[in-house]
Each structure stands twice: as C-alpha cells, then as structure tokens.
Amino acid sequence: MGRNKIQVGTVASAALAHFATLLSIQRKEKKITVEELCSRVGASKPTMIKILKGDPSVSIGLYFETAWVLGVSLFETDENRFAIKHKTNAKIEELLPNRVRRKKVILDDDF
C-alpha cells in the first residue's frame, strides 16, 4: 500500500527546495558521495535522494541530521545563543495557555 501524497503550500515547498539545494551544494563541496552520506546519517539511498530533492514525505529529523552531518547551519551558529533562545521560548510558552479554544458566539435570536 502506497503513501498518500503530502500536500504542502507554495512557501513550504519553496523552503524545502531551498534547503535541499543547500544540502546538495554542501555535499558536493565536501566531496561526499550519496552512499557515504547515507551511512553517516543512517538513511537508505532512496530516502537520501528524496532529501536532496526536497521531498516533503521525509521526516524533518532526517533533514536536520543530514544538515548536521554536512555542516549546514540551521538556526544559529553559536550553540550558547541557541540554548538561551530555547530557554526564553520555553518561558514564553509556560505563560501561554495549554489549550486554545474558540470563544462561543452567542447569537441574539430575540427579534
């Protein structure tokens, strides 16, 4: 049984294509074969080809692992700044409610 095609918007599709291009360029600059990259990331060759093409059906964890192996910067180059950002975001998230509910609309049907 085949997988359903993943639907992504144009912005997400463009971002994936850009990210895949960065990964592909870095792989070629470092002269790493697809097979070597597969063994270092722990993915099969068909999956790695999908990653390098920007396929949205591949898990984001494999994209991030591939970026880490190739040395492509994801967010911040300084790990300390990333840790500080993470702590700040965690504090902000603690202040927000756990669940988001829509407000009930009370209809005035008294004519």
XYZ file of N, CA and C in Angstrom:
333
model
N 0.833 -1.166 0.000
C 0.000 0.000 0.000
C 0.882 1.235 0.000
N 0.639 2.142 -0.934
C 1.466 3.337 -1.074
C 1.068 4.438 -0.109
N 1.965 5.361 0.073
C 1.693 6.509 0.936
C 0.912 7.558 0.168
N 0.110 8.298 0.898
C -0.593 9.419 0.283
C 0.390 10.540 0.006
N 0.126 11.277 -1.050
C 0.984 12.412 -1.384
C 0.780 13.508 -0.350
N 1.884 14.035 0.144
C 1.840 15.086 1.156
C 1.542 16.414 0.468
N 0.558 17.136 0.973
C 0.205 18.439 0.422
C 0.921 19.526 1.227
N 1.705 20.340 0.555
C 2.354 21.478 1.197
C 2.078 22.725 0.371
N 2.076 23.853 1.042
C 1.835 25.126 0.368
C 3.038 25.562 -0.451
N 2.872 26.628 -1.172
C 3.937 27.100 -2.047
C 5.146 27.603 -1.264
N 4.895 28.255 -0.127
C 6.008 28.773 0.673
C 6.811 27.616 1.277
N 6.100 26.630 1.834
C 6.782 25.470 2.421
C 7.524 24.686 1.349
N 6.942 24.562 0.187
C 7.585 23.849 -0.922
C 8.856 24.576 -1.367
N 8.788 25.894 -1.450
C 9.967 26.678 -1.833
C 11.050 26.578 -0.765
N 10.653 26.576 0.517
C 11.624 26.455 1.604
C 12.317 25.091 1.568
N 11.545 24.033 1.320
C 12.134 22.696 1.211
C 13.094 22.603 0.026
N 12.706 23.186 -1.094
C 13.572 23.167 -2.274
C 14.871 23.923 -1.992
N 14.772 25.054 -1.306
C 15.958 25.837 -0.956
C 16.865 25.049 -0.009
N 16.265 24.433 1.003
C 17.026 23.652 1.974
C 17.708 22.465 1.292
N 16.992 21.804 0.392
C 17.565 20.667 -0.332
C 18.733 21.123 -1.207
N 18.618 22.290 -1.802
C 19.702 22.826 -2.618
C 20.935 23.102 -1.765
N 20.721 23.679 -0.575
C 21.845 23.923 0.337
C 22.538 22.616 0.712
N 21.750 21.582 1.007
C 22.319 20.282 1.367
C 23.106 19.682 0.199
N 22.539 19.776 -0.976
C 23.186 19.216 -2.160
C 24.497 19.933 -2.476
N 24.491 21.251 -2.387
C 25.708 22.032 -2.639
C 26.794 21.660 -1.637
N 26.418 21.589 -0.364
C 27.394 21.269 0.674
C 27.955 19.854 0.494
N 27.089 18.915 0.097
C 27.556 17.540 -0.136
C 28.598 17.515 -1.251
N 28.335 18.250 -2.316
C 29.265 18.267 -3.448
C 30.549 19.000 -3.098
N 30.456 20.089 -2.332
C 31.661 20.825 -1.943
C 32.567 19.979 -1.047
N 31.953 19.172 -0.189
C 32.742 18.313 0.700
C 33.140 16.999 0.039
N 32.694 16.809 -1.215
C 33.015 15.609 -1.995
C 32.606 14.334 -1.257
N 31.365 14.339 -0.764
C 30.795 13.184 -0.079
C 29.804 12.524 -1.035
N 29.959 11.228 -1.238
C 29.030 10.520 -2.112
C 27.702 10.317 -1.383
N 26.663 10.018 -2.161
C 25.347 9.772 -1.569
C 25.414 8.559 -0.644
N 26.168 7.538 -1.045
C 26.296 6.328 -0.227
C 26.976 6.636 1.110
N 28.028 7.452 1.079
C 28.705 7.837 2.318
C 27.766 8.633 3.222
N 27.021 9.531 2.624
C 26.086 10.343 3.385
C 25.000 9.466 4.012
N 24.541 8.477 3.263
C 23.530 7.547 3.783
C 24.038 6.824 5.022
N 25.258 6.341 4.965
C 25.799 5.600 6.105
C 26.019 6.516 7.307
N 26.399 7.762 7.070
C 26.640 8.685 8.187
C 25.337 9.174 8.817
N 24.297 9.328 8.008
C 23.014 9.800 8.512
C 22.179 8.640 9.062
N 22.364 7.464 8.468
C 21.572 6.308 8.871
C 20.273 6.214 8.101
N 20.323 6.558 6.828
C 19.139 6.512 5.972
C 19.444 5.685 4.737
N 18.406 5.196 4.087
C 18.589 4.430 2.855
C 18.892 5.378 1.700
N 19.391 4.814 0.612
C 19.737 5.633 -0.548
C 18.502 6.300 -1.163
N 17.371 5.583 -1.324
C 16.187 6.272 -1.860
C 15.716 7.431 -0.976
N 15.821 7.262 0.345
C 15.431 8.341 1.256
C 16.368 9.528 1.118
N 17.673 9.255 0.991
C 18.627 10.349 0.851
C 18.396 11.104 -0.457
N 18.062 10.397 -1.504
C 17.771 11.063 -2.782
C 16.547 11.957 -2.632
N 15.542 11.482 -1.875
C 14.358 12.307 -1.617
C 14.737 13.561 -0.831
N 15.625 13.406 0.145
C 16.073 14.554 0.941
C 16.747 15.574 0.044
N 17.622 15.110 -0.827
C 18.371 16.022 -1.693
C 17.505 16.638 -2.784
N 16.295 16.109 -2.965
C 15.345 16.694 -3.912
C 14.302 17.562 -3.221
N 14.260 17.516 -1.866
C 13.306 18.329 -1.121
C 11.925 17.718 -1.010
N 11.855 16.401 -0.943
C 10.574 15.702 -0.840
C 9.970 15.908 0.554
N 8.713 16.364 0.651
C 8.112 16.622 1.953
C 7.708 15.367 2.724
N 7.780 14.194 2.104
C 7.375 12.974 2.796
C 8.447 12.454 3.757
N 9.655 12.982 3.676
C 10.747 12.562 4.553
C 10.630 13.306 5.877
N 10.921 12.618 6.975
C 10.792 13.247 8.290
C 11.788 14.390 8.439
N 11.375 15.379 9.186
C 12.214 16.564 9.381
C 13.482 16.211 10.151
N 13.400 15.163 10.986
C 14.575 14.734 11.740
C 15.703 14.292 10.828
N 15.361 13.602 9.742
C 16.398 13.184 8.786
C 16.974 14.383 8.042
N 16.142 15.373 7.743
C 16.657 16.600 7.120
C 17.662 17.278 8.057
N 17.287 17.391 9.341
C 18.177 18.045 10.305
C 19.452 17.254 10.523
N 19.345 15.929 10.577
C 20.544 15.093 10.758
C 21.472 15.241 9.551
N 20.907 15.271 8.353
C 21.706 15.460 7.144
C 22.394 16.824 7.173
N 21.671 17.843 7.591
C 22.257 19.182 7.679
C 23.397 19.198 8.682
N 23.221 18.526 9.810
C 24.269 18.492 10.835
C 25.509 17.775 10.306
N 25.315 16.638 9.634
C 26.442 15.877 9.093
C 27.194 16.698 8.050
N 26.454 17.445 7.236
C 27.087 18.237 6.178
C 27.597 19.591 6.665
N 27.209 19.985 7.865
C 27.664 21.271 8.398
C 26.856 22.454 7.909
N 25.614 22.213 7.512
C 24.735 23.299 7.090
C 24.099 23.892 8.340
N 24.259 25.190 8.533
C 23.733 25.868 9.709
C 22.220 25.970 9.607
N 21.537 25.519 10.661
C 20.078 25.560 10.643
C 19.537 26.865 11.202
N 19.989 27.241 12.380
C 19.428 28.418 13.025
C 20.526 29.393 13.414
N 21.252 29.049 14.425
C 22.301 29.910 14.952
C 23.609 29.120 14.923
N 24.682 29.776 14.611
C 25.962 29.083 14.606
C 26.527 28.936 16.012
N 26.139 29.814 16.912
C 26.613 29.763 18.287
C 25.648 28.928 19.122
N 26.112 27.795 19.653
C 25.246 26.901 20.417
C 24.732 27.564 21.685
N 25.516 28.434 22.306
C 25.073 29.108 23.529
C 23.888 30.031 23.261
N 23.935 30.748 22.160
C 22.818 31.638 21.812
C 21.564 30.835 21.543
N 21.724 29.651 20.912
C 20.572 28.796 20.634
C 19.970 28.289 21.941
N 20.810 27.927 22.909
C 20.334 27.453 24.208
C 19.596 28.571 24.947
N 20.119 29.791 24.875
C 19.463 30.932 25.517
C 18.107 31.192 24.874
N 18.055 31.151 23.540
C 16.789 31.337 22.824
C 15.788 30.269 23.238
N 16.269 29.036 23.377
C 15.390 27.929 23.753
C 14.804 28.167 25.146
N 15.620 28.616 26.084
C 15.136 28.893 27.440
C 14.121 30.030 27.434
N 14.389 31.066 26.663
C 13.467 32.191 26.572
C 12.134 31.747 25.985
N 12.193 30.964 24.927
C 10.962 30.476 24.307
C 10.197 29.554 25.244
N 10.911 28.754 26.035
C 10.252 27.873 26.998
C 9.515 28.693 28.057
N 10.121 29.796 28.506
C 9.466 30.663 29.482
C 8.212 31.297 28.897
N 8.296 31.738 27.646
C 7.134 32.330 26.980
C 6.029 31.298 26.846
N 6.400 30.080 26.481
C 5.411 29.011 26.298
C 4.730 28.655 27.613
N 5.444 28.757 28.741
C 4.850 28.492 30.054
C 3.753 29.501 30.377
N 3.900 30.725 29.898
C 2.913 31.760 30.180
C 1.649 31.616 29.341
N 1.762 30.936 28.226
C 0.610 30.777 27.340
C -0.251 29.605 27.804
N -1.539 29.626 27.487
C -2.409 28.515 27.891
C -2.031 27.226 27.159
N -2.332 26.091 27.820
C -2.033 24.799 27.206
C -2.948 24.498 26.033
N -4.186 24.928 26.147
C -5.152 24.677 25.087
C -5.667 25.990 24.537
N -5.981 25.993 23.272
C -6.554 27.167 22.634
C -7.973 26.804 22.238
N -8.917 27.582 22.714
C -10.327 27.316 22.416
C -10.924 28.526 21.736
N -11.855 28.260 20.881
C -12.587 29.359 20.256
C -13.641 29.860 21.223
N -13.869 31.154 21.183
C -14.914 31.715 22.022
C -16.270 31.368 21.430
N -17.190 31.024 22.316
C -18.554 30.733 21.837
C -19.211 32.036 21.396
N -19.847 31.970 20.271
C -20.577 33.117 19.762
C -22.022 32.971 20.220
N -22.469 33.912 20.988
C -23.843 33.875 21.466
C -24.707 34.638 20.458
N -25.586 33.909 19.854
C -26.465 34.516 18.863
C -27.658 35.136 19.553
N -27.955 36.330 19.178
C -29.131 37.017 19.714
C -30.268 36.777 18.738
N -31.123 35.804 19.068
C -32.228 35.497 18.166
C -33.557 36.056 18.665
N -33.445 37.053 19.519
C -34.646 37.716 20.028
C -34.995 38.867 19.099
N -35.953 38.618 18.228
C -36.314 39.630 17.234
C -37.335 40.567 17.757
